[in-house]
Each structure stands twice: as C-alpha cells, then as structure tokens.
Coordinates of C-alpha atoms in Angstrom, one line a residue:
X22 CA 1.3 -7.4 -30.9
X23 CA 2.4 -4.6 -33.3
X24 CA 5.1 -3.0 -30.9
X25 CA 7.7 -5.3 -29.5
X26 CA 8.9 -3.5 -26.0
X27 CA 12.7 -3.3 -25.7
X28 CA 14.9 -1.7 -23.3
X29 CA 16.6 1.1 -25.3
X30 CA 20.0 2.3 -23.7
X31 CA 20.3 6.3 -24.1
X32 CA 22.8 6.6 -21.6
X33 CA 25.3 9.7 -22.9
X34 CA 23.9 9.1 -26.2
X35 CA 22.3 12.1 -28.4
X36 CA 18.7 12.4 -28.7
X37 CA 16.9 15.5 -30.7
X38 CA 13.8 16.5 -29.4
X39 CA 11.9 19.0 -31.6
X40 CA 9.6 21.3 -29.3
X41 CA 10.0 23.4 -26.6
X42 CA 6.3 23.3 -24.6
X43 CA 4.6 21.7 -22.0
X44 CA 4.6 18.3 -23.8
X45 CA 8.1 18.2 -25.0
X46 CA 9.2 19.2 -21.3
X47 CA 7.8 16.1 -20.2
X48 CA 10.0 13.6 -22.5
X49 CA 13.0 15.5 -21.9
X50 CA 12.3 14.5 -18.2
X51 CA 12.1 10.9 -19.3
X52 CA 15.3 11.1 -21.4
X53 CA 17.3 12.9 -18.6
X54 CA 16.5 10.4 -16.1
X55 CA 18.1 7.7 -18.4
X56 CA 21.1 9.8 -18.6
X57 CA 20.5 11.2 -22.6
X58 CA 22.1 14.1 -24.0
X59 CA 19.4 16.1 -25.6
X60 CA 19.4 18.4 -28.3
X61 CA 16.5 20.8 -28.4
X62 CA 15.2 22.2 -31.4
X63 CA 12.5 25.0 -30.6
X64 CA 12.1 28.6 -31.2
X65 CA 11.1 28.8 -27.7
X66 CA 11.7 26.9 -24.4
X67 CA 10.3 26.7 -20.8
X68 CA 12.7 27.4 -17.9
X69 CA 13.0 23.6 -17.0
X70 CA 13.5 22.2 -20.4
X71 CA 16.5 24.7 -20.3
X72 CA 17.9 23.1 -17.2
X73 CA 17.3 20.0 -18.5
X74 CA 19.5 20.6 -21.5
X75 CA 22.3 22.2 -19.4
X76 CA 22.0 19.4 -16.5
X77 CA 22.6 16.8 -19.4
X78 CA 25.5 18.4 -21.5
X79 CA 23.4 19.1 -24.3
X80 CA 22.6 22.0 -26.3
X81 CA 19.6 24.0 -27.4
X82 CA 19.0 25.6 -30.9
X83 CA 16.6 28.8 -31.1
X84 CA 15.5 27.8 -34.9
X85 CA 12.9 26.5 -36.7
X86 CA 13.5 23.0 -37.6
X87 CA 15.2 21.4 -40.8
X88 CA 16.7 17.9 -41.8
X89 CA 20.4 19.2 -40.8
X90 CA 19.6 19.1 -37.2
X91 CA 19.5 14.5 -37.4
X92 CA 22.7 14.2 -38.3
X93 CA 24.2 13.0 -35.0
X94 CA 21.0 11.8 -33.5
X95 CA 20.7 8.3 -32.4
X96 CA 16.9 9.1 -31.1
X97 CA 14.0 11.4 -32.2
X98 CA 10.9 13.0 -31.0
X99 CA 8.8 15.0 -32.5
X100 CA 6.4 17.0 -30.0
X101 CA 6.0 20.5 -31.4
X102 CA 2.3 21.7 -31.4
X103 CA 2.0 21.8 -35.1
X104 CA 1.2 18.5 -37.1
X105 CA 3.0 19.4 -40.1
X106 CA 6.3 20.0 -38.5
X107 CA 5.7 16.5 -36.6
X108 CA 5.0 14.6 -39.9
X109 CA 8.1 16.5 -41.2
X110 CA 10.2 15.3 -38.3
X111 CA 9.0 12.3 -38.5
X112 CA 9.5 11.5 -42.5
X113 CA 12.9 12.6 -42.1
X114 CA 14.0 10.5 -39.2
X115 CA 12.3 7.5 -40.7
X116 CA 14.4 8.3 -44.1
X117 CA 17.4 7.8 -41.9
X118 CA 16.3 4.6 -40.4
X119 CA 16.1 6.8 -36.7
X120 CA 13.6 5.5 -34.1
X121 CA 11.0 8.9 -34.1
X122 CA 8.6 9.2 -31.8
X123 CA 5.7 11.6 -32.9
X124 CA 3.4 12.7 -30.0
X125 CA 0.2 11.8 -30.2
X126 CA 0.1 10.2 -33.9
X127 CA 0.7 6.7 -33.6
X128 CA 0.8 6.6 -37.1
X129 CA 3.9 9.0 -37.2
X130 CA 6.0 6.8 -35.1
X131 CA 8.7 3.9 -35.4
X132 CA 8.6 3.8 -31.3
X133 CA 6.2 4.7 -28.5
X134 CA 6.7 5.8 -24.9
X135 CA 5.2 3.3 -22.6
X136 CA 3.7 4.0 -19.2
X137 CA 6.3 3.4 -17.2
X138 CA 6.5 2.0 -13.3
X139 CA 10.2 2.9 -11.6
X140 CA 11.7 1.1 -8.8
X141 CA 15.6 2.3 -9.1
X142 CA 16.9 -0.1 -11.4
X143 CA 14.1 -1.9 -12.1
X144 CA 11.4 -0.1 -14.4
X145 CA 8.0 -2.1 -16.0
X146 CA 6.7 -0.4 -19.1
X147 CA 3.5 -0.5 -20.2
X148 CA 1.8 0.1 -23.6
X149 CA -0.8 -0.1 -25.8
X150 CA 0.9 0.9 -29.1
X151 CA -0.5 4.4 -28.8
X152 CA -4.3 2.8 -29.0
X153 CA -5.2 3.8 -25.3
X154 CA -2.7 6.0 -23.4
X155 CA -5.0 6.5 -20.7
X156 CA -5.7 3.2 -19.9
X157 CA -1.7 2.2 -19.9
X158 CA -1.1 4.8 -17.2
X159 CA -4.2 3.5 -15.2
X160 CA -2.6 -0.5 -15.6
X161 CA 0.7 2.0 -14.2
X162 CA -1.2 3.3 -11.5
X163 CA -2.5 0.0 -9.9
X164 CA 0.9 -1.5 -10.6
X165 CA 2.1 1.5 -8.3
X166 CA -0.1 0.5 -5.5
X167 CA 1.3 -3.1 -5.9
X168 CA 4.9 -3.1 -5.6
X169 CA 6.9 -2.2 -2.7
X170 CA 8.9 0.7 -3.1
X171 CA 11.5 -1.0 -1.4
X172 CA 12.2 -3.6 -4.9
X173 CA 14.2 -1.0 -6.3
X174 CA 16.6 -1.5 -3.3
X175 CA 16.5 -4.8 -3.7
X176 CA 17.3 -4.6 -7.4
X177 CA 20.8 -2.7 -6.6
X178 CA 21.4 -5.0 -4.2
X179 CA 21.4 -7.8 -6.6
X180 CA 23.5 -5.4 -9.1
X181 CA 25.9 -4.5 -6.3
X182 CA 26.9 -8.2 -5.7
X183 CA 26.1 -9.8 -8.9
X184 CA 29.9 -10.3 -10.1
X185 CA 30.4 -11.8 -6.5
X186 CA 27.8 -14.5 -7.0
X187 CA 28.5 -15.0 -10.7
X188 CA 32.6 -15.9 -9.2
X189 CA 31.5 -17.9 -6.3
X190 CA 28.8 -20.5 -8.0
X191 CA 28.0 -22.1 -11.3
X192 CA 25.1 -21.8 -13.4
X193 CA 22.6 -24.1 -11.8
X194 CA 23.1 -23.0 -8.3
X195 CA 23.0 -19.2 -9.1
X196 CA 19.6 -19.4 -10.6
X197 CA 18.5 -21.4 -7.2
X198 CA 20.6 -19.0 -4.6
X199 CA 18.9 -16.2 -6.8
X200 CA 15.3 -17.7 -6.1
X201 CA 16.0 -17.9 -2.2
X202 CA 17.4 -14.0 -2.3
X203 CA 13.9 -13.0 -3.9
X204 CA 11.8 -14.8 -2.0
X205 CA 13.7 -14.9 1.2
X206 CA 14.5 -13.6 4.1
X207 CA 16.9 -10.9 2.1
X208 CA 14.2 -9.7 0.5
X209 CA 12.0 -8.8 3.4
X210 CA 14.8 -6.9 5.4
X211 CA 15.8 -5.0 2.3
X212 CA 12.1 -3.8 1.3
X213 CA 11.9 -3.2 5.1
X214 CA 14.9 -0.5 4.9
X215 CA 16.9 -2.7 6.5
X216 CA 19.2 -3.0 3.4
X217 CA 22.6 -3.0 5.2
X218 CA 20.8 -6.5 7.4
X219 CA 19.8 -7.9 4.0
X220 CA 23.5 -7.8 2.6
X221 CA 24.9 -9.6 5.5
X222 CA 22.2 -12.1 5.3
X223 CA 22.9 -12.5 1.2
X224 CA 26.5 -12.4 1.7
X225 CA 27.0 -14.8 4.7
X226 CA 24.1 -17.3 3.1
X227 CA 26.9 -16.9 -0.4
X228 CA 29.6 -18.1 1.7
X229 CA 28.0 -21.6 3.0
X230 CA 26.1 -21.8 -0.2
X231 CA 25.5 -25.8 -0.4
X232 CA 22.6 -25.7 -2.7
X233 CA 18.9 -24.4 -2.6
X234 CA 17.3 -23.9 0.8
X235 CA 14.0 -24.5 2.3
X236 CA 11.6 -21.5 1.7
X237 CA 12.0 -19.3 4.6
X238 CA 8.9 -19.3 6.8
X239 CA 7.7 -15.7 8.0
X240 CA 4.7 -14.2 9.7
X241 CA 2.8 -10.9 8.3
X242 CA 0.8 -9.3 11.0
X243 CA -1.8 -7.0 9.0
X244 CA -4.4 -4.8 10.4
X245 CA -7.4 -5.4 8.0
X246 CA -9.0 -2.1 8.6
X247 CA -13.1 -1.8 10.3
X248 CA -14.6 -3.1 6.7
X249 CA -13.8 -1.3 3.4
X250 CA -11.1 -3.0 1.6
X251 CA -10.6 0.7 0.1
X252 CA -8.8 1.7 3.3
X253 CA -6.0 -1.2 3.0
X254 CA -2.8 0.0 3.1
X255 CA -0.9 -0.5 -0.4
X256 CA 1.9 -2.8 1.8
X257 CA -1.0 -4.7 3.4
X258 CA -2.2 -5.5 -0.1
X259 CA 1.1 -6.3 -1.1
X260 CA 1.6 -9.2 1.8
X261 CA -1.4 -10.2 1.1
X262 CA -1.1 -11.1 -2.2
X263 CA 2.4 -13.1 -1.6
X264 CA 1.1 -15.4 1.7
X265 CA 0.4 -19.1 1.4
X266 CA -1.8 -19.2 4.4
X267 CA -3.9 -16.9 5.9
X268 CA -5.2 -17.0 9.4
X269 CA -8.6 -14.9 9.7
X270 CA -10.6 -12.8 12.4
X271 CA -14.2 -12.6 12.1
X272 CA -14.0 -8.9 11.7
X273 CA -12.4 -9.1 8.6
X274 CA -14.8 -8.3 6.2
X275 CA -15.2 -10.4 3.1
X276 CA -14.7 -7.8 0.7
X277 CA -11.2 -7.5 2.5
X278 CA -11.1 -11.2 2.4
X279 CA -11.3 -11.1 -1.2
X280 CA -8.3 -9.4 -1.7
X281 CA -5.9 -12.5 -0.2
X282 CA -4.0 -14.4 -3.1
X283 CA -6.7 -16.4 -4.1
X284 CA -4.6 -20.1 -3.6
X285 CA -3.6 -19.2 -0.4
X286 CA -4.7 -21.7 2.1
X287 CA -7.2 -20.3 4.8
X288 CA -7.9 -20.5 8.3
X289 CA -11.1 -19.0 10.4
X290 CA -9.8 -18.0 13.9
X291 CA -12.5 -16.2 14.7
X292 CA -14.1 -15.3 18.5
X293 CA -16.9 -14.3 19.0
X294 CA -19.2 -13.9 22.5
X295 CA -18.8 -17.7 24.3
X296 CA -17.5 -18.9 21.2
X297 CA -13.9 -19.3 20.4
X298 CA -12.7 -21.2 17.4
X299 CA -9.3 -21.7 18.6
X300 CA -8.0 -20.1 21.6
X301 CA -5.5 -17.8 21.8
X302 CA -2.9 -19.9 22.7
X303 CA -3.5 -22.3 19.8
X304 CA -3.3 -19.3 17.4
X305 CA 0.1 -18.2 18.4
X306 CA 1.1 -22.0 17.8
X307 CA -0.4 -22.5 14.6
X308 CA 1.5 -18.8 13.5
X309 CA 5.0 -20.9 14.8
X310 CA 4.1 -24.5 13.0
X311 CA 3.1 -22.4 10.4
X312 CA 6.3 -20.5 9.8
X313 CA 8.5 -23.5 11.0
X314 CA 7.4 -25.4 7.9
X315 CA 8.4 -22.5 5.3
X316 CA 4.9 -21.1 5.1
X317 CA 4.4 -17.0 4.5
X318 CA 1.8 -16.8 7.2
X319 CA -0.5 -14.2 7.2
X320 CA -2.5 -13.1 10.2
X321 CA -5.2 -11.1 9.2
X322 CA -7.5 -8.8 11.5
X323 CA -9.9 -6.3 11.6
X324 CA -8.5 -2.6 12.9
X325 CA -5.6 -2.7 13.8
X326 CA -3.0 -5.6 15.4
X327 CA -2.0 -3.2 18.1
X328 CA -5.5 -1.6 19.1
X329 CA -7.4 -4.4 21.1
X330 CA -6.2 -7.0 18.7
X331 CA -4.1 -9.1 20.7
X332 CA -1.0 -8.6 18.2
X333 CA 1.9 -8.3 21.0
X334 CA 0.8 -11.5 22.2
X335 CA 0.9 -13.1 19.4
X336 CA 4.4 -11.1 17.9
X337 CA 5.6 -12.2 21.5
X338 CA 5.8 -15.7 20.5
X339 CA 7.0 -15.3 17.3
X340 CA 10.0 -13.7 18.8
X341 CA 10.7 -16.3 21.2
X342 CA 10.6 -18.6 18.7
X343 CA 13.0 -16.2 16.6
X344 CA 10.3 -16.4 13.6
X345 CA 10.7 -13.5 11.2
X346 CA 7.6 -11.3 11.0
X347 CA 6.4 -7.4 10.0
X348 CA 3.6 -5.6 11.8
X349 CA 1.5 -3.7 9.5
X350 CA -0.9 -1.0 10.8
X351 CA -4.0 -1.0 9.6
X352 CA -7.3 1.5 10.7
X353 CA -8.6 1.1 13.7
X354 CA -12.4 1.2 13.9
X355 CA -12.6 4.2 16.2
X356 CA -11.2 6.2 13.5
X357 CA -12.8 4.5 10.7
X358 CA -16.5 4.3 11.7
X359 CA -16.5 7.7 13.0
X360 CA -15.2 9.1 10.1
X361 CA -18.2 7.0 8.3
X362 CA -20.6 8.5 10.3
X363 CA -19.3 12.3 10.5
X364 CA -18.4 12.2 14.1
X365 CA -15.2 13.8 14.8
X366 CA -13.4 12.1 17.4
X367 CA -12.0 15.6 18.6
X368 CA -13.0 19.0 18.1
X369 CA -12.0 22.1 19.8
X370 CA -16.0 23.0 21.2
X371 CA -16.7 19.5 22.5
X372 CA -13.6 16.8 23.2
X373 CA -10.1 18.2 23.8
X374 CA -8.8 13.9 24.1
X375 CA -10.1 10.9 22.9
X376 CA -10.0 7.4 25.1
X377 CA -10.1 4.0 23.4
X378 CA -11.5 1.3 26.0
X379 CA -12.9 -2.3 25.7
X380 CA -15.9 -2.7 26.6
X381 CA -16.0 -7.0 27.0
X382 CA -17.4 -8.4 30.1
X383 CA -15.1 -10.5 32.3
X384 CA -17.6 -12.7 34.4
X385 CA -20.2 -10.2 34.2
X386 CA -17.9 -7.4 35.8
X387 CA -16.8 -4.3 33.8
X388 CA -14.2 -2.9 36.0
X389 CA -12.8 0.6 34.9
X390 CA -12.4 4.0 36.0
X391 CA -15.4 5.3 35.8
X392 CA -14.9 8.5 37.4
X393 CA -11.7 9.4 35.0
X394 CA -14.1 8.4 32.0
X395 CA -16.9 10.1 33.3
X396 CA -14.7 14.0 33.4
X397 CA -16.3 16.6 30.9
X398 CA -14.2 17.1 27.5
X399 CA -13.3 14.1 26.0
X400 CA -14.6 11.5 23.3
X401 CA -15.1 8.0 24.8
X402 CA -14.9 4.8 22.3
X403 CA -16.3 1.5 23.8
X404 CA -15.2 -1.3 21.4
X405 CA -16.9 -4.9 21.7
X406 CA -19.3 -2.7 24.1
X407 CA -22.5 -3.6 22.9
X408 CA -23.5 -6.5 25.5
X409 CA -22.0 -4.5 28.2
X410 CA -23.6 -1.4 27.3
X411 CA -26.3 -1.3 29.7
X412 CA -23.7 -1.6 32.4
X413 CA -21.5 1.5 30.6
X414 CA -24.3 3.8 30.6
X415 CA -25.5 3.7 34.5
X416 CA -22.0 4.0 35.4
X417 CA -21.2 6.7 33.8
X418 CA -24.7 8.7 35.0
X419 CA -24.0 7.5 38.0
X420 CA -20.3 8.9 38.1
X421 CA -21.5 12.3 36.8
X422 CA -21.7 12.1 33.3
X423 CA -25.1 13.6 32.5
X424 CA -28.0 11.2 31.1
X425 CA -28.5 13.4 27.8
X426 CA -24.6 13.2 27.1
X427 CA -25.1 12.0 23.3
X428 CA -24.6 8.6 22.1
X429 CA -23.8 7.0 18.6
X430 CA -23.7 3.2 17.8
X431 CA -21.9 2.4 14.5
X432 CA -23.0 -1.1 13.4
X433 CA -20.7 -3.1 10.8
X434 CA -18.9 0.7 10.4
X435 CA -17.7 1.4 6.8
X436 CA -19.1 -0.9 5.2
X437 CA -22.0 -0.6 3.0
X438 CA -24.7 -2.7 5.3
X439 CA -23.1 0.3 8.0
X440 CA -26.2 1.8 9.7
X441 CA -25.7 4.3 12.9
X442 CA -27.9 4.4 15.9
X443 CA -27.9 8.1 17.9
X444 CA -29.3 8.5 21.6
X445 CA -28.2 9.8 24.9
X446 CA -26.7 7.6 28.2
X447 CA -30.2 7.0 29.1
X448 CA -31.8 6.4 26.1
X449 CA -29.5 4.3 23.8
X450 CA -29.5 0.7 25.3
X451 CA -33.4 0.9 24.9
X452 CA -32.5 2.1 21.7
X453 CA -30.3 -0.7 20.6
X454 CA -32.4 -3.7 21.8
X455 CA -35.2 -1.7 20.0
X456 CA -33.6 -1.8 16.3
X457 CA -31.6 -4.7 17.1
X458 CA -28.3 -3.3 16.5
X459 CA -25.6 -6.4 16.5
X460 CA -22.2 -6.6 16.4
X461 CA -19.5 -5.8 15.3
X462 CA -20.7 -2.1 16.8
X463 CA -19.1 0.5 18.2
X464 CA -19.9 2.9 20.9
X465 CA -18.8 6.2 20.6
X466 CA -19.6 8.7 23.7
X467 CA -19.6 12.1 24.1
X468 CA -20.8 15.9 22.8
X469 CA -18.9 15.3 19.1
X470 CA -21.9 13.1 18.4
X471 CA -24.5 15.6 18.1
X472 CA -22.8 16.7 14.7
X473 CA -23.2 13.3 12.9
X474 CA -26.2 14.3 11.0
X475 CA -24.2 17.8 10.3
X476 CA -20.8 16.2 9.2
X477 CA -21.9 12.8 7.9
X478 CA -20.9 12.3 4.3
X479 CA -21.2 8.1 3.6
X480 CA -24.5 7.1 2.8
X481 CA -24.0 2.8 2.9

C-alpha cells in the first residue's frame, strides 16, 4: 500500500485550486461539500465554479498562475489542461511541504482523490493510488447498491447523542450499548425513516441500560422477484445479506438464492401441487420461534409477498406476536415475464385493465367470475394456472370470450431456461401437454399477446 487513506478536515480552511474547466469544476464540488474555502486560480471559469467560490467565501483570481498564489494555502490541486502548468503547481506545492493533488498524473501528486460513497456523515473512500480510477468508482458503485441510504441517518443519530451516552456509561458498556444500537432494533426504524421511533427506542434502552442485550430478533419479508436476481431490489439485497436464517419458496430461483449471506442458515418451505413441505401454519411459527430467539429471519419468495404470496398471513402473526418485521416488494411475475416476453400487459388498441387471478384448483372446482373475466378489453393473468388450464379456457369460450382470443404461456419467466408458448383459448392446452410446458408458468390472456413476437426483446 503506497497511499495511506486519511480523513483530511477542510472545514473553513483555504484550498487553491488552479483551473477553471470542466475537471477543476468537479473538485471544487468535492471541496465545497466539506465546507473548504477555495481560491481559484484560472484565466477563465464556468458559471458553477463561480458560485462555488462565492457560496464558500472564497475568492477567484483571473491570472495566470505563479508561486505567490500558495502562500495561505493549506491544500492544492492542480487541474488546468496543460501539463506543464500542473507539474509547475505541483513542484511548488511539494517545495512547501503542501498536500498537491495533480489530475490525472499520479506521479505529480503528494494525495489522491478517492472514489468516494456518502451517507451524511458517514463517507467510504476508495482508491487505487491513481493506478485504476475507473475500477475505484465501479468498487463505489456496487457499494452504492449495498448500503442503505438510510445509514447516514443513523450516523447523526449516533453523533446527535454521543456526549449523552459517553456521560451516562463507562467504557466497556458503551462499546456493547453501541453494538445493540447498530444491529438493533434502532437501526431498523432509523433506516426505515422512522428516525424520531429510533431515538426514543435508543434513548429509553440508555436509561435502563444494565448491560448488553440479547440480539433483537426480526423478520424480513422480501419479494424475490419471478427469476433474475438482476431485478432485486438494492434494499432486498441489502436484508439479504445481513439475515441468519432464511426461509425459502420454491420459486425463488437459485441464482436469487445465491445472493443470501452465504453462512446464513436455510430452510426450504416450498409447496408445490399435493406437496407441502411445511404448511402454512407451521411457517408462520417457525418466522415467530425464529425471531423469538434473536434470529434476523428472512422469508424469501418468488414475486412479490403481497401478490398471491400469502405475506398478510404470515405479517399477521408476526404482529400478534409483536415481532418486528419490514415488507419488501419485489416484482411480481405478471409484470416480470411479460415484460420478458414483449407482451404488454396494457395497451391502448387491445387492454384498457389488467386482472391478476389464481388459477389453483380447490377440489377440482375453479370457481370465479367468469362472465366479468370473459368482457372484451382487458389483459387476464392466470398464476399457478397451468393444471387448471383446460378448465380456464372452456369457461371462458363458453362465457363469450372468443376461441381465437390469443394465448401466451411463460415457462420459468426471466430466467435464462425462460421459453414462451403462444396459442388461442382453444388451441393452447393441446399446445402445453404437447411441448410439455411445466411450472412455474404463467398464463397470460388476451389481444396484447399477439405482439410478443413484435415487442419481444430477451432471447433466454
């Protein structure tokens, strides 16, 4: 490691920037978010650097530069579009023992600028000595995706009541009540938005402060999406990473799998036709043991909790049992696998409305409104409709939906074994038995079909 990475302090200091362009704009940004006052060197400047200057108390000078304009500096850069005036700059400062930073010549420069991730207080820089820029802001980039934008909250929080719980405990029981804050209940109200919540909870936990709790149990509810892991959201990702259990549907797809911390302990709840694992009952009792013993429980499944996934039942419990949880959304498969397959769901010449409906048999009866479903204009989506779909098909002909009504089935949709099979109401069950179409598969109903092979853009 050639560059050691410190925290510099600019607040109301002086820092000389020499350049007025594009480049030099963007480190005056930095240096103005961390409260500098710059002095700009430049015989020309763009309108923001000039605000910039005047927002921090600074002062520009319309000159060419010389030695003179150091003296006061605590903080250099060098980012003028000629090399020459650079290594000048950068001589000069380094003469005076000033930290210089030359754009782009690593070899100019006492200091670099990292990549840098901000949450509020709390900022992560990351660098690679100047060797591979590009790289450091793609290491920024996934680090964006990975923290809550809700820690810098958090980190005032702590800031906010720091001299409170450095007065109320000693040293060995601040580092513990500091532990619980992070990884506790505080933290998950505070990154939730529920900052004022998490205070009270910090505050009151302060007062009766005995030593270091249990971990908090708590149960994440995250939609999984229909199969590519690409369309997680970044805070399912994030609860994914921090849970010690997970509890698992079998439409989670194993890429998506793959993204759980991998030490996490987990646990296939899976249905399936006949064929349930553990029953529904038993799941919402393993999410309450689970919690009750301090475990971050994560119940994973496919789509989305809210969307024929049984998550208010299951959210139900944990309420009565007064277990903390957070519902994440995820994509539900209508919108996923039609999307995959270039089928709008709505369009303004075929489907003005689109209807999500299951599709499971209960004792051998699908009992819906056929006549409602069968009206002109709208998009039908059957989901777990494929051993029913016989059944769908002649009751909708026989309720006035016309037999050449186009039909899609999306088998394992987004994923790259994803294969789509197209017919009409009186074509497609022969069609599915004939290319043996299984599930997970769902059936999407209506005029918007007939412009999958026009719209379709994902090839699995």
């Amino acid at each position: 490691m050639r560059y050691l990475p410190l925290a510099f302090d600019v607040q109301d200091r002086p820092c000389l920037l020499v350049g007025g362009g594009a480049v030099a704009t963007r480190k005056a940004r930095l240096l103005a978010r961390a409260g500098a006052r710059l002095t700009v060197v430049a015989p020309e400047i763009t309108d923001e650097l000039r605000q910039l200057i005047d927002d921090s108390d600074g002062q520009f000078f319309r000159a060419t530069y010389h030695a003179d304009f150091l003296d006061g500096a605590e903080l250099v850069i060098a980012a003028t579009a000629d090399p020459a005036v650079n290594a000048e700059v950068s001589a000069d400062a380094q003469e005076r023992k000033l930290p210089v930073n030359a754009v782009d010549a690593p070899g100019l420069c006492s200091f670099t600028f990292p990549a840098i991730v901000e949450r509020g207080p709390l900022s992560i820089g990351i660098s690679s000595g100047g060797a591979a820029p590009v790289l450091a802001q793609r290491l920024r980039a996934q680090l964006e995706a990975l923290l809550s934008p809700g820690i810098g909250a958090l980190a005032e929080l702590a800031m906010h009541v720091r001299d409170k719980v450095k007065t109320a405990l000693p040293e060995p029981q601040r580092k513990d009540f500091w532990r619980w804050v992070f990884s506790g209940p505080v933290a998950s109200k505070v990154e939730a938005g529920k900052t004022k919540e998490g205070e009270a909870a910090l505050l009151a936990a302060l007062a009766n402060w005995r030593g270091e709790e249990g971990p908090a149990g708590e149960v994440y509810l995250v939609g999984g999406g229909p199969g590519d892991p690409d369309l997680l959201t970044f805070r399912a990702l994030r609860l994914m990473q921090q849970a010690d259990v997970v509890l698992y549907d079998r439409l989670v797809s194993p890429q998506v799998l793959d993204l759980v911390r991998r030490d996490a302990e987990r646990i296939y709840v899976g249905k399936k036709k006949e064929f349930h694992s553990v029953p529904q009952d038993g799941i919402n009792q393993l999410l309450v043991d689970l919690a009750g013993k301090g475990k971050k429980v994560l119940r994973l499944k496919g789509g989305d909790p809210f969307i024929f996934g049984r998550g208010g039942e299951e959210i139900d419990k944990l309420a009565e049992a007064r277990i903390p949880f957070q519902v994440v959304p995820g994509i539900t498969a209508a919108s996923g696998c039609s999307t995959y397959a270039g089928i709008p769901l709505t369009h303004r010449d075929y489907a003005q409305s689109v209807r999500f409906i299951t599709g499971h048999l209960k004792e051998g009866e699908l009992e819906l409104p056929w006549k409602e479903l069968a009206s002109p204009g709208q998009t039908l989506v059957f989901y777990m409709g494929l051993t029913g779909l016989s059944t769908i098909c002649k009751q909708l002909i026989s309720h006035g939906m016309p037999a050449n009504t186009p039909v899609a089935l999306v088998e394992k949709g987004t994923t790259r074994e994803q294969r789509v099979v197209v017919g009409d109401l009186s074509s497609i069950p022969t069609l599915a038995e004939k290319k043996s179409v299984e599930a997970p598969a769902l059936t999407i109903i209506g005029g918007v079909v007939s412009l999958h092979k026009k719209l379709r853009w994902y090839q699995p």
